Short mmCIF file of C-alpha atoms and ligand atoms in Angstrom, two decimals:
data_model
loop_
_atom_site.label_atom_id
_atom_site.label_comp_id
_atom_site.label_asym_id
_atom_site.label_seq_id
_atom_site.Cartn_x
_atom_site.Cartn_y
_atom_site.Cartn_z
CA MET L 13 81.73 -164.95 63.66
CA LYS L 14 82.01 -164.82 59.80
CA LYS L 15 84.78 -165.90 57.44
CA ILE L 16 85.85 -163.28 54.78
CA GLU L 17 87.43 -164.80 51.85
CA ALA L 18 88.82 -162.36 49.36
CA ILE L 19 90.17 -163.36 46.10
CA ILE L 20 92.33 -160.60 44.82
CA ARG L 21 95.24 -159.78 42.49
CA PRO L 22 98.59 -160.62 43.76
CA GLU L 23 100.04 -157.30 43.43
CA ALA L 24 97.38 -155.91 45.86
CA PHE L 25 98.48 -158.13 48.49
CA GLN L 26 101.28 -156.20 50.32
CA THR L 27 99.29 -153.14 50.48
CA LEU L 28 96.08 -154.95 51.69
CA ARG L 29 98.14 -156.66 54.46
CA GLN L 30 99.41 -153.26 55.78
CA ARG L 31 95.81 -151.69 55.60
CA LEU L 32 94.43 -154.91 57.51
CA ASP L 33 97.03 -154.51 59.95
CA ASP L 34 96.16 -151.01 60.46
CA HIS L 35 92.73 -151.98 61.21
CA ASN L 36 93.81 -154.26 63.67
CA VAL L 37 93.17 -157.29 61.62
CA LYS L 38 96.09 -159.62 62.76
CA GLY L 39 95.17 -163.21 61.86
CA LEU L 40 94.78 -164.40 58.51
CA THR L 41 95.45 -167.12 56.02
CA VAL L 42 97.04 -166.69 52.52
CA SER L 43 97.03 -169.01 49.69
CA GLU L 44 97.94 -168.79 46.03
CA VAL L 45 95.34 -169.85 43.79
CA ALA L 46 94.41 -169.73 40.42
CA GLY L 47 90.80 -168.96 39.08
CA CYS L 48 88.77 -167.40 36.63
CA GLY L 49 85.52 -165.06 36.66
CA GLN L 50 83.18 -163.93 34.17
CA GLN L 51 85.49 -163.58 31.36
CA GLN L 52 86.64 -167.06 31.48
CA GLY L 53 86.37 -167.88 27.66
CA GLN L 54 88.31 -164.71 26.95
CA GLN L 55 91.01 -165.10 24.02
CA GLY L 56 94.28 -163.62 24.06
CA VAL L 57 97.03 -163.19 21.40
CA PHE L 58 100.77 -163.86 21.88
CA ARG L 59 103.19 -163.26 18.94
CA GLY L 60 100.21 -163.62 16.65
CA ASN L 61 98.95 -166.89 18.02
CA ARG L 62 95.45 -166.83 19.47
CA PHE L 63 95.15 -169.00 22.79
CA GLU L 64 92.40 -169.65 25.53
CA ILE L 65 93.06 -167.78 28.81
CA LYS L 66 91.59 -170.27 31.18
CA LEU L 67 93.13 -169.38 34.80
CA TYR L 68 94.69 -166.36 36.17
CA PRO L 69 96.85 -166.27 39.17
CA LYS L 70 95.05 -164.66 42.38
CA VAL L 71 95.76 -164.73 46.02
CA LYS L 72 93.29 -165.97 48.68
CA VAL L 73 92.93 -164.18 51.70
CA GLU L 74 90.99 -165.56 54.67
CA MET L 75 90.03 -163.93 57.68
CA VAL L 76 87.58 -164.95 60.59
CA ALA L 77 86.05 -161.84 62.17
CA GLU L 78 83.07 -160.73 64.52
CA ASP L 79 79.87 -160.04 62.58
CA ASP L 80 79.89 -156.01 63.19
CA GLU L 81 83.59 -156.04 61.65
CA VAL L 82 82.57 -157.50 58.49
CA GLU L 83 81.39 -154.29 56.55
CA THR L 84 84.56 -152.49 57.56
CA ILE L 85 86.92 -155.26 56.29
CA ALA L 86 85.14 -155.44 53.07
CA ASP L 87 85.54 -151.74 52.41
CA VAL L 88 89.05 -152.02 53.20
CA ILE L 89 89.50 -154.76 50.78
CA MET L 90 87.49 -152.92 48.00
CA ASP L 91 89.12 -149.66 48.84
CA THR L 92 92.71 -151.26 48.25
CA CYS L 93 92.06 -153.73 45.71
CA ALA L 94 89.94 -151.95 43.13
CA THR L 95 91.40 -150.79 39.74
CA ASP L 96 88.32 -150.65 37.83
CA GLN L 97 89.49 -153.27 35.45
CA VAL L 98 87.86 -156.66 35.09
CA GLY L 99 89.57 -159.28 37.24
CA ASP L 100 89.83 -157.36 40.76
CA GLY L 101 88.33 -160.45 42.34
CA LYS L 102 85.38 -161.02 44.84
CA ILE L 103 84.61 -161.20 48.50
CA PHE L 104 82.80 -163.91 49.96
CA VAL L 105 81.36 -164.09 53.45
CA SER L 106 80.25 -167.18 55.30
CA ALA L 107 79.09 -168.09 58.80
CA ILE L 108 81.52 -169.72 61.26
CA GLU L 109 80.15 -171.71 64.05
CA ASN L 110 83.19 -171.55 66.59
CA VAL L 111 86.90 -171.12 66.99
CA TYR L 112 89.40 -172.75 69.52
CA ARG L 113 92.74 -171.47 70.23
CA ILE L 114 94.70 -174.54 70.52
CA ARG L 115 97.27 -173.19 73.17
CA THR L 116 94.99 -171.86 75.76
CA ARG L 117 91.63 -173.98 74.88
CA GLU L 118 89.95 -170.60 74.65
CA THR L 119 86.77 -170.71 72.64
CA GLY L 120 84.52 -168.22 70.59
CA LYS L 121 85.06 -164.40 70.71
CA SER L 122 88.10 -164.54 73.06
CA ALA L 123 89.91 -167.22 71.04
CA LEU L 124 89.63 -164.82 68.02
CA ILE L 125 91.94 -162.13 68.98
N1 LIG W 206 81.49 -167.31 41.46
C1 LIG W 206 82.84 -167.35 42.08
N2 LIG W 206 83.07 -168.75 42.87
C2 LIG W 206 84.29 -168.77 43.08
N3 LIG W 206 85.51 -168.15 42.83
C3 LIG W 206 85.22 -167.08 42.08
C4 LIG W 206 83.93 -166.77 41.44
N4 LIG W 206 83.90 -165.55 40.90
C5 LIG W 206 85.11 -165.24 40.79
N5 LIG W 206 86.05 -166.15 41.56
C6 LIG W 206 87.44 -165.93 42.01
O1 LIG W 206 87.76 -164.56 41.92
C7 LIG W 206 88.77 -164.33 40.86
C8 LIG W 206 88.57 -163.01 40.29
O2 LIG W 206 87.24 -163.03 39.90
P1 LIG W 206 86.68 -161.82 38.84
O3 LIG W 206 87.46 -160.57 39.44
O4 LIG W 206 87.28 -162.02 37.41
O5 LIG W 206 85.32 -161.86 39.06
P2 LIG W 206 84.18 -161.31 37.95
O6 LIG W 206 82.81 -161.84 38.37
O7 LIG W 206 84.53 -161.99 36.62
O8 LIG W 206 84.42 -160.02 37.90
P3 LIG W 206 84.83 -158.91 37.06
O9 LIG W 206 83.85 -158.31 36.02
O10 LIG W 206 85.17 -157.62 37.75
O11 LIG W 206 86.26 -159.45 36.33
C9 LIG W 206 88.89 -165.59 39.92
O12 LIG W 206 89.97 -165.65 39.31
C10 LIG W 206 88.22 -166.80 40.70
O13 LIG W 206 89.40 -167.21 41.52
MG1 LIG W 207 86.35 -161.20 35.78
#
């Protein structure tokens, strides 16, 4: 099992959720986060005043899936969330050791879906 953690633009979330649902990805966790990427020191100008842009609002979507589903899910995220502009976000993938469904005490694969 893997955890797929996608940091995306907030405006991309509703469409992404729909597309993931179409691919049978039902369980997910969403948080509103703030972050920066490579352009962290970038300066902006507002009404003539320069200011440091430090953090941008983003949405973090976490999903745990089977190993062979990761590539498809990453593709769905990239197809949906890419605008070609900097700041589209990142996808992190990490190993998950186990999952328990609290209600039924199922573990592993059968606890996932
Ligand atoms: N190395 C990282 N570790 C943790 N979070 C990151 C990392 N890089 C980016 N993020 C998160 O992803 C968000 C979007 O990053 P962003 O898309 O700007 O990445 P980037 O590497 O600068 O790519 P781009 O050049 O396309 O902007 C950030 O606001 C931050 O929340
Ligand atoms: Mg960036």
